[in-house]
Amino acid sequence: MQEQLYNAIVEMKEDEALALAREELEGGRDPLELVDLFRKAVEEVGDRYEKGEYFLPELMMTGQIMDQLAEMTKDKLKDEYEDSGKTRGKVLIGTVKDDIHDIGKNIVRFMLDANGFEVKDLGVDIAPEKFIEEAKQFEPQVVGLSALLTLAFDPMKDTVEAFEKAGLRNKIKIMVGGAPVDDKVCEYTGADAWGKDAVEAVSLAKKWVGGA
Ligand code: B12
């Protein structure tokens, strides 16, 4: 069944993918296992794109399917992890300027949400000024910046610097992520830490707001 689900995502059979995922969840499958399967399926779509077998419309379609799967899985994760109903803390998240990739960022958002954080997602292609403006109003303890393009490392750095200039840097922990992000990129941007996946994003946020 898991293989069928994987194939349905990779082949963009939307209805089948949603139905199979629902069945898996109702049958008691660990939602985290499904999240991992979704990630692998998107990687396969990416490989096919790189080989010239898939094109941009297929990637966008995959993004739409992923959003629906994420919503469905989130409800289940909530059942498992939600405890008292109060929030652990606030996280402001977005994909940085000049980058419109959001599949991974959305997974991070829903995992944080499912783990009891109040998450404000600004979307994609978010300028540093917008992050600052929103942070002043929302007052998050944690900010998450996502980027998939190497070209977006500079906007990521600019965003961290903007927090510094706005005098907010010492009040906020910043985590960065996205497939090309590693220790070096994290250091380059001046962020506090980076996470390789949504589970690490949640661990960092918990560590920082003291709710581990
Ligand atoms: C899907 C996709 C698209 C879709 C995006 C749909 C969407 N809604 O996001 C579309 C078609 C729109 C797209 C467009 C483009 N894309 Co594209 N795309 C991809 C693809 C195939 C998959 C990315 C993805 O979703 N991965 C799956 C998710 C789950 O993984 P993830 O994002 O890494 O997220 C995980 C972790 O990194 C982490 N994480 C993510 N964010 C954060 C944040 C924090 C705070 C933390 C802690 C963790 C974290 O947790 C996530 C879950 O585990 C990759 C290739 C690949 N194989 O990766 C290319 C890729 C990223 N794209 C690429 C390019 C070049 C483009 C375009 C410029 C193409 C073009 N010519 O127009 C445009 C970009 C336009 C722009 N300004 O951004 C290149 C980038 C190359 C580079 N060195 O910069 C890649 C690598 C493909 C390639 N090999 O050429 N793309």
Coordinates of C-alpha atoms and ligand atoms in Angstrom, one line a residue:
M1 CA 0.0 0.0 0.0
Q2 CA 2.9 2.4 0.8
E3 CA 4.4 1.7 -2.5
Q4 CA 1.1 2.3 -4.2
L5 CA 0.8 5.7 -2.4
Y6 CA 4.4 6.6 -3.3
N7 CA 3.6 5.7 -7.0
A8 CA 0.4 7.7 -7.0
I9 CA 2.2 10.8 -5.8
V10 CA 5.1 10.4 -8.2
E11 CA 2.6 9.8 -11.1
M12 CA 0.4 12.6 -10.0
K13 CA -2.7 10.6 -9.5
E14 CA -4.2 13.1 -7.1
D15 CA -7.4 11.3 -6.2
E16 CA -5.7 8.0 -5.7
A17 CA -2.9 9.5 -3.6
L18 CA -5.4 11.3 -1.3
A19 CA -7.6 8.2 -0.9
L20 CA -4.6 5.9 -0.1
A21 CA -3.2 8.4 2.4
R22 CA -6.5 8.6 4.1
E23 CA -6.7 4.8 4.3
E24 CA -3.2 4.6 5.7
L25 CA -4.0 7.2 8.4
E26 CA -7.3 5.6 9.3
G27 CA -5.5 2.3 9.5
G28 CA -3.2 3.6 12.1
R29 CA -0.1 4.4 10.1
D30 CA 2.4 6.6 12.0
P31 CA 1.9 10.1 10.3
L32 CA 5.6 10.8 10.6
E33 CA 6.3 7.7 8.4
L34 CA 3.9 9.2 5.9
V35 CA 5.6 12.5 6.0
D36 CA 8.9 10.8 5.2
L37 CA 7.3 8.9 2.3
F38 CA 5.9 12.2 0.9
R39 CA 9.4 13.7 1.0
K40 CA 10.9 10.8 -0.8
A41 CA 8.1 10.9 -3.5
V42 CA 8.8 14.6 -4.0
E43 CA 12.5 13.8 -4.4
E44 CA 11.7 11.3 -7.1
V45 CA 9.6 13.9 -8.9
G46 CA 12.6 16.2 -8.6
D47 CA 14.9 13.5 -10.1
R48 CA 12.5 13.0 -13.0
Y49 CA 12.5 16.8 -13.6
E50 CA 16.3 16.8 -13.6
K51 CA 16.4 14.0 -16.1
G52 CA 14.0 15.9 -18.4
E53 CA 11.1 13.4 -17.9
Y54 CA 9.0 15.9 -16.0
F55 CA 8.5 19.7 -16.5
L56 CA 7.4 22.7 -14.4
P57 CA 3.7 21.9 -14.6
E58 CA 4.3 18.4 -13.0
L59 CA 6.3 20.0 -10.2
M60 CA 3.6 22.5 -9.5
M61 CA 1.0 19.8 -9.5
T62 CA 3.1 17.9 -7.0
G63 CA 3.2 21.0 -4.8
Q64 CA -0.6 21.1 -4.9
I65 CA -1.0 17.4 -4.0
M66 CA 1.6 17.8 -1.2
D67 CA -0.4 20.7 0.3
Q68 CA -3.5 18.5 0.5
L69 CA -1.7 15.6 1.9
A70 CA 0.0 17.8 4.5
E71 CA -3.4 19.2 5.6
M72 CA -4.8 15.7 6.0
T73 CA -1.8 14.4 7.9
K74 CA -1.7 17.5 10.2
D75 CA -5.1 16.6 11.6
K76 CA -3.8 13.2 12.6
L77 CA -0.6 14.6 14.0
K78 CA -2.6 17.0 16.1
D79 CA -4.6 14.1 17.6
E80 CA -1.3 12.5 18.6
Y81 CA 0.6 15.4 19.9
E82 CA -1.7 18.1 21.0
D83 CA -1.9 18.2 24.7
S84 CA -3.4 21.0 26.8
G85 CA -4.5 23.3 24.0
K86 CA -2.2 26.1 24.9
T87 CA 0.6 27.1 22.4
R88 CA 4.2 26.2 23.1
G89 CA 5.3 29.5 21.5
K90 CA 5.2 31.5 18.3
V91 CA 7.0 30.9 15.1
L92 CA 7.1 33.2 12.1
I93 CA 8.0 31.4 8.9
G94 CA 8.5 32.1 5.2
T95 CA 10.5 31.5 2.1
V96 CA 12.9 34.3 1.5
K97 CA 13.0 36.9 -1.2
D98 CA 13.4 35.7 -4.8
D99 CA 12.5 32.1 -4.0
I100 CA 9.1 30.6 -4.5
H101 CA 9.6 27.0 -3.4
D102 CA 7.3 26.2 -0.5
I103 CA 6.6 22.4 -0.4
G104 CA 9.3 21.9 2.3
K105 CA 8.4 25.1 4.2
N106 CA 4.8 24.0 4.3
I107 CA 5.8 20.6 5.8
V108 CA 7.8 22.5 8.4
R109 CA 4.8 24.7 9.1
F110 CA 2.4 21.9 9.6
M111 CA 4.8 19.9 11.8
L112 CA 5.3 23.0 14.0
D113 CA 1.6 23.6 14.1
A114 CA 0.9 19.9 14.9
N115 CA 3.4 20.1 17.8
G116 CA 1.5 22.9 19.5
F117 CA 3.3 26.0 18.1
E118 CA 1.3 29.0 16.9
V119 CA 2.7 29.5 13.4
K120 CA 2.4 32.5 11.1
D121 CA 3.3 31.6 7.6
L122 CA 4.1 34.6 5.4
G123 CA 4.3 32.6 2.2
V124 CA 7.0 32.8 -0.5
D125 CA 9.3 35.5 -1.9
I126 CA 9.2 37.5 1.3
A127 CA 11.4 40.6 1.5
P128 CA 13.4 41.2 4.7
E129 CA 11.3 44.3 5.5
K130 CA 8.1 42.2 5.4
F131 CA 9.7 39.8 7.9
I132 CA 10.5 42.7 10.2
E133 CA 7.1 44.3 9.9
E134 CA 5.3 41.0 10.7
A135 CA 7.7 40.1 13.5
K136 CA 7.0 43.5 15.2
Q137 CA 3.3 42.7 15.3
F138 CA 3.3 38.9 15.8
E139 CA 6.2 38.9 18.4
P140 CA 7.5 35.4 17.7
Q141 CA 10.2 33.7 19.7
V142 CA 11.4 31.9 16.6
V143 CA 11.8 32.8 13.0
G144 CA 12.2 30.1 10.3
L145 CA 13.6 31.0 6.9
S146 CA 13.4 28.6 4.0
A147 CA 15.3 28.7 0.7
L148 CA 15.8 26.1 -2.1
L149 CA 17.7 28.3 -4.5
T150 CA 21.4 29.0 -3.9
L151 CA 20.6 32.4 -5.2
A152 CA 18.5 32.9 -2.1
F153 CA 21.3 32.6 0.4
D154 CA 22.0 36.3 0.1
P155 CA 18.3 37.3 0.7
M156 CA 18.5 34.9 3.7
K157 CA 21.6 36.7 5.1
D158 CA 19.9 40.1 4.4
T159 CA 16.9 39.0 6.4
V160 CA 19.0 37.9 9.4
E161 CA 20.8 41.3 9.2
A162 CA 17.5 43.1 9.0
F163 CA 16.5 41.6 12.4
E164 CA 19.8 42.9 13.7
K165 CA 19.3 46.4 12.4
A166 CA 15.7 46.5 13.7
G167 CA 17.1 45.7 17.2
L168 CA 15.1 42.4 17.4
R169 CA 17.9 39.9 16.9
N170 CA 18.6 39.3 20.6
K171 CA 14.9 38.6 21.2
I172 CA 14.5 36.1 18.4
K173 CA 16.1 32.8 17.5
I174 CA 16.5 32.2 13.8
M175 CA 16.6 28.9 12.1
V176 CA 17.2 28.3 8.4
G177 CA 16.5 25.3 6.1
G178 CA 15.9 24.0 2.7
A179 CA 17.7 21.3 0.6
P180 CA 20.9 23.3 -0.1
V181 CA 21.3 24.6 3.5
D182 CA 24.1 23.2 5.6
D183 CA 26.5 24.4 8.4
K184 CA 28.4 26.7 6.0
V185 CA 25.2 28.4 4.7
C186 CA 23.9 28.7 8.2
E187 CA 27.2 30.4 9.3
Y188 CA 27.1 32.6 6.2
T189 CA 23.6 33.9 6.9
G190 CA 24.3 34.5 10.6
A191 CA 21.3 32.4 11.7
D192 CA 21.4 30.6 15.0
A193 CA 20.9 27.1 13.6
W194 CA 19.8 25.1 10.6
G195 CA 17.6 22.1 10.3
K196 CA 17.8 19.3 7.7
D197 CA 14.1 18.5 7.9
A198 CA 10.8 19.3 9.6
V199 CA 11.5 17.1 12.6
E200 CA 14.7 19.1 13.3
A201 CA 12.8 22.3 12.9
V202 CA 10.4 21.2 15.6
S203 CA 13.3 20.1 17.9
L204 CA 15.0 23.5 17.5
A205 CA 11.9 25.4 18.2
K206 CA 11.2 23.3 21.3
K207 CA 14.7 23.7 22.5
W208 CA 14.5 27.5 22.2
V209 CA 11.2 28.0 23.8
G210 CA 12.0 25.6 26.6
G211 CA 9.3 23.1 25.8
A212 CA 11.5 20.1 24.9
Ligands
B12_1 C1 9.2 21.3 -6.7 C2 10.3 22.2 -7.3 C3 9.9 23.4 -7.9 C4 8.4 23.9 -8.0 C5 8.1 24.5 -6.6 C6 6.6 24.2 -6.2 C7 6.4 24.6 -4.8 N1 5.2 24.9 -4.5 O1 7.3 24.7 -4.0 C8 8.4 24.9 -9.1 C9 8.0 24.3 -10.4 C10 7.5 26.2 -8.9 C11 9.9 25.3 -9.1 C12 10.4 26.5 -9.7 C13 11.7 26.7 -9.9 N2 12.8 25.9 -9.6 CO1 12.6 24.3 -8.5 N3 12.6 22.6 -7.8 C14 11.7 21.8 -7.3 C15 12.3 20.5 -6.8 C16 12.0 19.5 -7.9 C17 11.8 19.9 -5.5 C18 11.9 20.9 -4.3 C19 11.0 20.3 -3.2 O2 9.9 20.7 -3.0 N4 11.6 19.3 -2.4 C20 10.9 18.6 -1.4 C21 10.8 19.3 -0.1 C22 10.0 18.4 0.9 O3 12.2 19.3 0.4 P1 12.8 20.7 1.0 O4 12.2 21.8 0.3 O5 14.3 20.5 1.0 O6 12.3 20.8 2.5 C23 12.7 19.9 3.6 C24 14.0 20.4 4.2 O7 14.9 21.1 3.4 C25 13.6 21.2 5.4 N5 13.3 22.6 5.3 C26 12.7 23.3 4.3 N6 12.6 24.6 4.6 C27 13.0 24.7 5.9 C28 13.0 25.8 6.8 C29 13.5 25.7 8.1 C30 13.5 26.8 8.9 C31 14.0 24.4 8.5 C32 14.6 24.3 9.8 C33 14.0 23.3 7.6 C34 13.4 23.5 6.4 O8 12.4 20.5 5.8 C35 11.6 20.1 4.6 C36 10.8 18.9 5.0 O9 11.6 17.8 5.5 C37 13.8 20.9 -6.7 C38 14.8 19.7 -7.1 C39 15.0 18.8 -5.9 N7 15.2 17.5 -6.2 O10 15.1 19.2 -4.8 C40 13.9 22.0 -7.8 C41 15.0 23.1 -7.6 C42 15.1 23.5 -6.1 N8 14.5 24.2 -8.4 C43 15.4 24.8 -9.1 C44 15.2 25.9 -10.0 C45 16.4 26.4 -10.7 C46 13.9 26.4 -10.1 C47 13.6 27.6 -11.0 C48 14.5 28.8 -11.1 C49 13.3 27.0 -12.4 C50 13.0 27.9 -13.6 N9 13.9 27.9 -14.5 O11 12.1 28.7 -13.5 C51 12.2 28.0 -10.4 C52 12.4 29.0 -9.3 C53 11.7 30.2 -9.3 C54 11.9 30.9 -8.0 N10 12.1 32.2 -8.1 O12 11.9 30.4 -6.9 C55 16.8 24.2 -8.8 C56 17.6 25.1 -7.8 C57 19.1 25.1 -8.2 C58 19.9 26.0 -7.4 N11 21.1 25.6 -7.3 O13 19.5 27.0 -6.9 C59 16.4 22.8 -8.2 C60 17.4 22.2 -7.2 C61 16.3 21.9 -9.5 C62 17.6 21.7 -10.3 N12 18.4 20.7 -10.0 O14 17.8 22.5 -11.2 N13 10.7 24.3 -8.6

